[in-house]
Short mmCIF file of N, CA and C in Angstrom, two decimals:
data_model
loop_
_atom_site.label_atom_id
_atom_site.label_comp_id
_atom_site.label_asym_id
_atom_site.label_seq_id
_atom_site.Cartn_x
_atom_site.Cartn_y
_atom_site.Cartn_z
N MET A 445 26.10 71.81 80.80
CA MET A 445 27.19 71.65 79.87
C MET A 445 27.43 70.36 78.97
N ALA A 446 26.95 69.07 79.66
CA ALA A 446 26.89 67.96 79.08
C ALA A 446 25.88 67.68 77.73
N LEU A 447 25.77 68.81 77.30
CA LEU A 447 25.18 69.27 76.24
C LEU A 447 26.09 69.46 74.76
N LEU A 448 27.21 69.82 75.61
CA LEU A 448 28.26 70.28 74.52
C LEU A 448 29.23 68.63 73.87
N THR A 449 28.85 67.84 74.90
CA THR A 449 29.49 66.64 74.14
C THR A 449 28.64 65.81 73.29
N GLN A 450 27.20 66.17 73.01
CA GLN A 450 26.95 65.68 71.92
C GLN A 450 26.81 66.14 70.51
N ARG A 451 26.92 65.72 69.59
CA ARG A 451 27.10 65.76 68.02
C ARG A 451 26.04 66.59 67.31
N ASP A 452 25.61 67.55 67.84
CA ASP A 452 24.79 68.28 67.08
C ASP A 452 25.16 69.11 66.10
N PRO A 453 24.35 69.15 64.82
CA PRO A 453 24.87 69.80 63.74
C PRO A 453 25.18 71.26 63.92
N VAL A 454 26.28 72.17 63.73
CA VAL A 454 26.95 73.23 64.01
C VAL A 454 26.05 73.96 63.38
N LEU A 455 25.26 75.24 63.66
CA LEU A 455 24.56 75.95 62.60
C LEU A 455 25.68 77.50 62.40
N PHE A 456 26.17 77.51 63.34
CA PHE A 456 27.35 78.67 63.17
C PHE A 456 28.62 78.59 64.30
N PHE A 457 29.87 78.91 63.92
CA PHE A 457 30.42 78.64 64.50
C PHE A 457 31.86 79.76 64.02
N ASP A 458 32.56 80.63 65.42
CA ASP A 458 33.56 81.62 64.99
C ASP A 458 34.28 81.50 65.87
N GLU A 459 35.79 81.96 65.47
CA GLU A 459 36.47 82.39 66.73
C GLU A 459 37.50 83.47 66.41
N PHE A 460 37.66 84.61 67.29
CA PHE A 460 38.61 85.51 66.78
C PHE A 460 39.44 86.05 68.14
N HIS A 461 40.42 86.93 67.85
CA HIS A 461 41.19 87.39 68.95
C HIS A 461 40.77 88.70 69.02
N LEU A 462 40.72 88.70 70.30
CA LEU A 462 39.64 90.30 71.05
C LEU A 462 40.97 91.24 71.15
N TYR A 463 42.37 90.51 71.73
CA TYR A 463 43.77 91.51 72.17
C TYR A 463 44.61 90.17 72.23
N CYS A 464 45.96 91.15 72.07
CA CYS A 464 46.88 90.27 71.91
C CYS A 464 48.02 91.33 72.21
N ASP A 465 49.37 90.80 73.02
CA ASP A 465 50.48 92.00 73.34
C ASP A 465 51.70 90.67 73.64
N GLU A 466 52.51 91.38 73.38
CA GLU A 466 53.91 90.25 73.44
C GLU A 466 54.34 91.14 74.62
N LEU A 467 53.99 91.87 75.30
CA LEU A 467 54.63 92.28 76.73
C LEU A 467 56.02 92.91 76.52
N ASP A 468 56.41 93.58 75.50
CA ASP A 468 57.46 94.06 75.11
C ASP A 468 58.54 92.79 75.39
N ASP A 469 57.90 91.50 74.23
CA ASP A 469 59.16 90.65 74.48
C ASP A 469 59.47 90.13 76.04
N ASN A 470 58.48 89.87 76.57
CA ASN A 470 58.96 89.64 78.04
C ASN A 470 57.63 88.37 78.08
N GLY A 471 56.48 87.79 77.23
CA GLY A 471 55.61 86.59 77.70
C GLY A 471 54.77 86.92 76.38
N CYS A 472 53.58 86.55 76.76
CA CYS A 472 52.37 87.14 75.93
C CYS A 472 50.88 87.32 76.97
N ALA A 473 49.88 88.16 76.15
CA ALA A 473 48.69 88.01 76.83
C ALA A 473 47.55 88.25 75.55
N GLU A 474 46.92 87.30 75.71
CA GLU A 474 46.25 87.51 74.70
C GLU A 474 44.43 86.96 75.29
N MET A 475 43.23 87.70 74.46
CA MET A 475 42.02 87.21 74.64
C MET A 475 41.38 86.91 73.71
N GLU A 476 40.79 85.87 73.57
CA GLU A 476 39.58 85.07 72.60
C GLU A 476 38.48 84.85 72.57
N VAL A 477 37.68 84.66 71.80
CA VAL A 477 36.40 84.36 72.12
C VAL A 477 36.00 83.76 71.28
N LYS A 478 35.27 82.16 71.12
CA LYS A 478 34.80 81.38 70.52
C LYS A 478 33.12 80.99 70.67
N ILE A 479 32.64 81.09 69.67
CA ILE A 479 30.79 81.00 69.82
C ILE A 479 30.16 79.76 68.85
N ARG A 480 29.53 79.07 69.47
CA ARG A 480 29.06 78.30 68.84
C ARG A 480 27.66 77.85 69.00
N VAL A 481 26.85 78.12 67.90
CA VAL A 481 25.43 77.79 68.11
C VAL A 481 25.02 76.41 67.47
N VAL A 482 24.24 75.57 67.72
CA VAL A 482 23.45 74.59 67.51
C VAL A 482 21.85 75.06 67.60
N GLU A 483 20.73 73.62 67.35
CA GLU A 483 19.58 74.07 67.20
C GLU A 483 19.34 74.13 69.16
N SER A 484 19.86 73.43 69.67
CA SER A 484 19.45 73.39 71.21
C SER A 484 20.10 74.12 71.81
N TYR A 485 21.07 75.01 71.29
CA TYR A 485 21.83 75.55 72.53
C TYR A 485 22.95 76.75 71.89
N LEU A 486 23.01 77.46 72.97
CA LEU A 486 24.21 78.86 72.31
C LEU A 486 25.28 78.53 73.48
N PHE A 487 26.55 78.33 72.97
CA PHE A 487 27.72 78.47 73.94
C PHE A 487 29.13 79.52 73.44
N VAL A 488 29.29 80.28 74.54
CA VAL A 488 30.31 81.06 74.38
C VAL A 488 31.27 80.78 75.25
N LEU A 489 32.53 80.89 74.65
CA LEU A 489 33.88 80.78 75.91
C LEU A 489 34.65 82.06 75.58
N LEU A 490 35.02 82.81 76.36
CA LEU A 490 36.09 83.92 76.63
C LEU A 490 36.95 83.23 77.29
N ARG A 491 38.10 83.37 76.60
CA ARG A 491 39.61 82.94 77.12
C ARG A 491 40.93 84.17 77.32
N TYR A 492 41.22 84.64 78.66
CA TYR A 492 42.54 85.02 78.44
C TYR A 492 43.67 84.18 78.61
N TYR A 493 44.83 84.53 78.16
CA TYR A 493 45.77 83.65 78.48
C TYR A 493 47.28 84.58 78.93
N LEU A 494 47.67 84.79 79.81
CA LEU A 494 48.65 85.32 80.37
C LEU A 494 50.00 84.43 80.31
N ARG A 495 51.46 84.60 79.81
CA ARG A 495 52.38 84.06 80.25
C ARG A 495 53.59 85.23 80.43
N VAL A 496 54.26 85.17 81.51
CA VAL A 496 55.33 86.07 81.61
C VAL A 496 56.35 84.86 81.82
N ASP A 497 57.24 84.99 80.76
CA ASP A 497 58.41 84.43 80.62
C ASP A 497 59.16 84.56 81.70
N HIS A 498 59.37 82.64 82.20
CA HIS A 498 60.31 82.28 83.13
C HIS A 498 59.28 82.49 84.80
N VAL A 499 58.28 83.17 84.38
CA VAL A 499 57.59 83.37 85.78
C VAL A 499 56.39 82.82 86.18
N ALA A 500 55.51 82.71 85.25
CA ALA A 500 54.24 81.86 85.30
C ALA A 500 53.57 82.15 84.22
N VAL A 501 52.50 81.20 84.65
CA VAL A 501 51.36 81.05 83.57
C VAL A 501 49.99 81.26 83.85
N LYS A 502 48.74 82.09 83.60
CA LYS A 502 47.67 82.08 83.93
C LYS A 502 46.79 81.72 82.81
N LEU A 503 45.56 81.45 82.85
CA LEU A 503 44.44 81.14 81.85
C LEU A 503 43.25 81.43 82.86
N GLN A 504 42.53 82.38 82.30
CA GLN A 504 40.74 82.56 82.75
C GLN A 504 40.24 82.04 81.63
N ASP A 505 38.92 81.67 82.43
CA ASP A 505 37.91 81.22 81.33
C ASP A 505 36.51 81.61 81.33
N VAL A 506 35.73 82.47 80.88
CA VAL A 506 34.36 82.40 81.04
C VAL A 506 33.65 81.85 80.11
N ARG A 507 32.73 80.88 80.43
CA ARG A 507 31.98 79.94 79.48
C ARG A 507 30.73 80.54 79.96
N LEU A 508 29.80 80.76 78.67
CA LEU A 508 28.14 81.25 78.67
C LEU A 508 27.32 79.84 78.00
N MET A 509 26.46 79.57 78.78
CA MET A 509 25.73 78.34 77.96
C MET A 509 24.26 78.65 78.37
N PHE A 510 23.81 78.71 77.07
CA PHE A 510 22.44 79.02 76.93
C PHE A 510 21.31 78.30 76.47
N GLU A 511 20.64 77.35 76.70
CA GLU A 511 19.83 76.27 76.60
C GLU A 511 18.41 76.58 76.02
N LYS A 512 18.10 76.26 74.33
CA LYS A 512 16.82 76.86 74.17
C LYS A 512 15.53 76.85 74.95
N GLY A 513 14.90 77.73 75.11
CA GLY A 513 13.73 77.18 75.94
C GLY A 513 13.59 77.61 77.20
N LYS A 514 14.99 78.06 77.79
CA LYS A 514 15.00 78.14 79.14
C LYS A 514 15.20 79.35 79.56
N ASP A 515 14.54 79.98 81.16
CA ASP A 515 14.69 81.29 81.09
C ASP A 515 16.20 81.83 82.08
N PHE A 516 16.87 80.84 81.83
CA PHE A 516 18.14 81.42 82.60
C PHE A 516 19.32 80.73 81.51
N MET A 517 20.64 81.30 82.29
CA MET A 517 21.89 80.59 81.54
C MET A 517 22.97 80.46 82.49
N LEU A 518 23.82 79.72 82.03
CA LEU A 518 24.71 79.30 83.02
C LEU A 518 26.28 80.16 82.41
N ARG A 519 26.75 80.84 83.86
CA ARG A 519 28.14 81.04 83.41
C ARG A 519 29.19 80.43 84.59
N GLU A 520 29.93 80.05 84.10
CA GLU A 520 31.26 79.50 84.82
C GLU A 520 32.48 80.15 84.26
N TYR A 521 33.13 80.23 85.42
CA TYR A 521 34.51 80.82 85.39
C TYR A 521 35.53 80.49 86.21
N THR A 522 36.48 79.75 85.28
CA THR A 522 37.78 79.07 86.03
C THR A 522 39.11 79.88 85.78
N LEU A 523 39.51 79.70 86.68
CA LEU A 523 41.01 80.00 86.70
C LEU A 523 42.09 78.88 86.46
N ARG A 524 43.11 78.98 86.11
CA ARG A 524 44.24 77.89 86.03
C ARG A 524 45.46 78.69 86.21
N GLU A 525 46.32 78.17 86.76
CA GLU A 525 47.44 79.23 87.16
C GLU A 525 48.83 78.46 88.00
N ALA A 526 49.80 78.74 87.29
CA ALA A 526 51.10 78.26 87.94
C ALA A 526 52.41 78.52 88.16
N LYS A 527 53.20 78.26 88.49
CA LYS A 527 54.69 79.03 88.05
C LYS A 527 55.10 78.28 86.79
N THR A 528 55.99 78.93 86.23
CA THR A 528 56.99 78.19 85.37
C THR A 528 57.46 77.24 85.60
N SER A 529 58.07 77.53 86.79
CA SER A 529 59.16 76.31 86.91
C SER A 529 58.50 75.01 87.64
N SER A 530 57.00 75.33 87.87
CA SER A 530 56.46 74.00 88.62
C SER A 530 55.72 73.49 87.30
N LEU A 531 55.91 73.76 86.27
CA LEU A 531 55.04 72.69 84.74
C LEU A 531 56.19 71.43 84.84
N ALA A 532 55.51 70.63 84.15
CA ALA A 532 56.16 69.48 83.88
C ALA A 532 57.17 69.76 82.71
N PRO A 533 57.97 69.27 82.63
CA PRO A 533 59.09 69.24 81.17
C PRO A 533 58.57 69.25 79.98
N ASP A 534 57.46 68.64 79.69
CA ASP A 534 56.86 68.53 78.25
C ASP A 534 55.63 69.16 77.87
N ILE A 535 55.33 70.27 79.16
CA ILE A 535 54.43 71.05 78.98
C ILE A 535 55.17 72.45 78.61
N SER A 536 54.28 72.78 77.42
CA SER A 536 55.26 74.03 76.74
C SER A 536 54.19 75.27 77.29
N PRO A 537 54.45 76.09 78.26
CA PRO A 537 54.00 77.44 78.39
C PRO A 537 53.54 78.16 77.57
N MET A 538 53.90 78.19 76.19
CA MET A 538 53.40 78.76 75.21
C MET A 538 52.44 78.12 74.44
N GLU A 539 51.76 77.31 75.09
CA GLU A 539 50.39 76.82 74.50
C GLU A 539 49.20 76.64 75.19
N PRO A 540 48.37 77.50 75.03
CA PRO A 540 47.20 77.30 76.18
C PRO A 540 46.60 76.21 75.99
N VAL A 541 46.32 75.65 75.55
CA VAL A 541 45.75 74.51 75.02
C VAL A 541 46.14 73.40 75.98
N GLN A 542 47.68 73.30 75.62
CA GLN A 542 48.32 72.20 76.91
C GLN A 542 48.37 72.79 78.08
N ILE A 543 48.31 74.20 78.49
CA ILE A 543 48.56 74.69 79.89
C ILE A 543 46.53 73.85 80.40
N TRP A 544 45.95 74.37 79.34
CA TRP A 544 44.36 74.25 79.84
C TRP A 544 44.55 72.55 80.64
N SER A 545 44.72 72.03 79.71
CA SER A 545 44.76 70.31 79.97
C SER A 545 45.74 69.81 81.00
N ALA A 546 46.63 70.55 81.09
CA ALA A 546 47.91 70.53 82.58
C ALA A 546 47.49 70.88 83.90
N LEU A 547 47.08 71.74 83.68
CA LEU A 547 46.59 72.53 85.26
C LEU A 547 45.47 71.93 85.24
N LYS A 548 44.94 71.91 86.98
CA LYS A 548 43.76 71.54 87.30
C LYS A 548 43.47 73.35 88.50
N PRO A 549 41.80 73.41 87.93
CA PRO A 549 41.25 74.80 88.22
C PRO A 549 41.62 75.15 89.69
N THR A 550 42.36 76.27 89.78
CA THR A 550 42.55 76.77 91.29
C THR A 550 41.29 77.46 91.75
N GLN A 551 40.39 78.21 90.91
CA GLN A 551 39.01 78.55 91.15
C GLN A 551 38.04 78.35 90.18
N THR A 552 36.84 78.07 90.73
CA THR A 552 35.74 77.64 89.78
C THR A 552 34.57 78.33 90.20
N ILE A 553 33.77 79.17 89.52
CA ILE A 553 32.40 79.88 90.36
C ILE A 553 31.66 79.22 89.01
N VAL A 554 30.48 78.82 89.40
CA VAL A 554 29.50 78.73 88.07
C VAL A 554 28.15 79.42 88.93
N GLU A 555 27.40 80.20 88.01
CA GLU A 555 26.62 80.88 88.60
C GLU A 555 25.20 80.93 87.48
N LYS A 556 24.16 80.65 87.85
CA LYS A 556 22.75 80.84 87.16
C LYS A 556 22.44 82.06 87.29
N LEU A 557 22.26 82.84 85.83
CA LEU A 557 21.68 83.71 85.53
C LEU A 557 20.43 83.90 84.84
N SER A 558 19.34 84.20 85.50
CA SER A 558 18.06 84.22 85.25
C SER A 558 17.76 85.25 84.63
N PHE A 559 16.64 85.15 83.54
CA PHE A 559 16.09 86.21 82.78
C PHE A 559 15.06 87.02 83.29
N ARG A 560 14.72 88.09 83.36
CA ARG A 560 13.37 88.59 84.09
C ARG A 560 12.61 88.65 82.85
N LYS A 561 10.97 88.02 83.21
CA LYS A 561 9.93 88.03 82.07
C LYS A 561 9.32 89.64 82.39
N VAL A 562 9.40 90.02 80.93
CA VAL A 562 8.58 91.64 80.88
C VAL A 562 7.02 91.26 80.44
#
């Protein structure tokens, strides 16, 4: 995943929401995907964000990374969650990016997915 820090020209980028619900005005649940293609790799981020007002906040990320010329891809699953009452006062539970940077992962799983040769 160190390739993501390089400043390669982006050939394709897109992000879009797959799902969004206001939970009957009691919070928010949304899922979005971001895709980045550069000459040497493909990166996909699938993020699920859940906020139940005055109760808890949760972020689940799945990152897929495929390097050109490799016969495998990496899949990383990360869970970040906390009770709303345990968040610092300057952290807004309504902003997934703030939640992501404020919370440490509670679970991380990295897998190498190999492709079968035909």
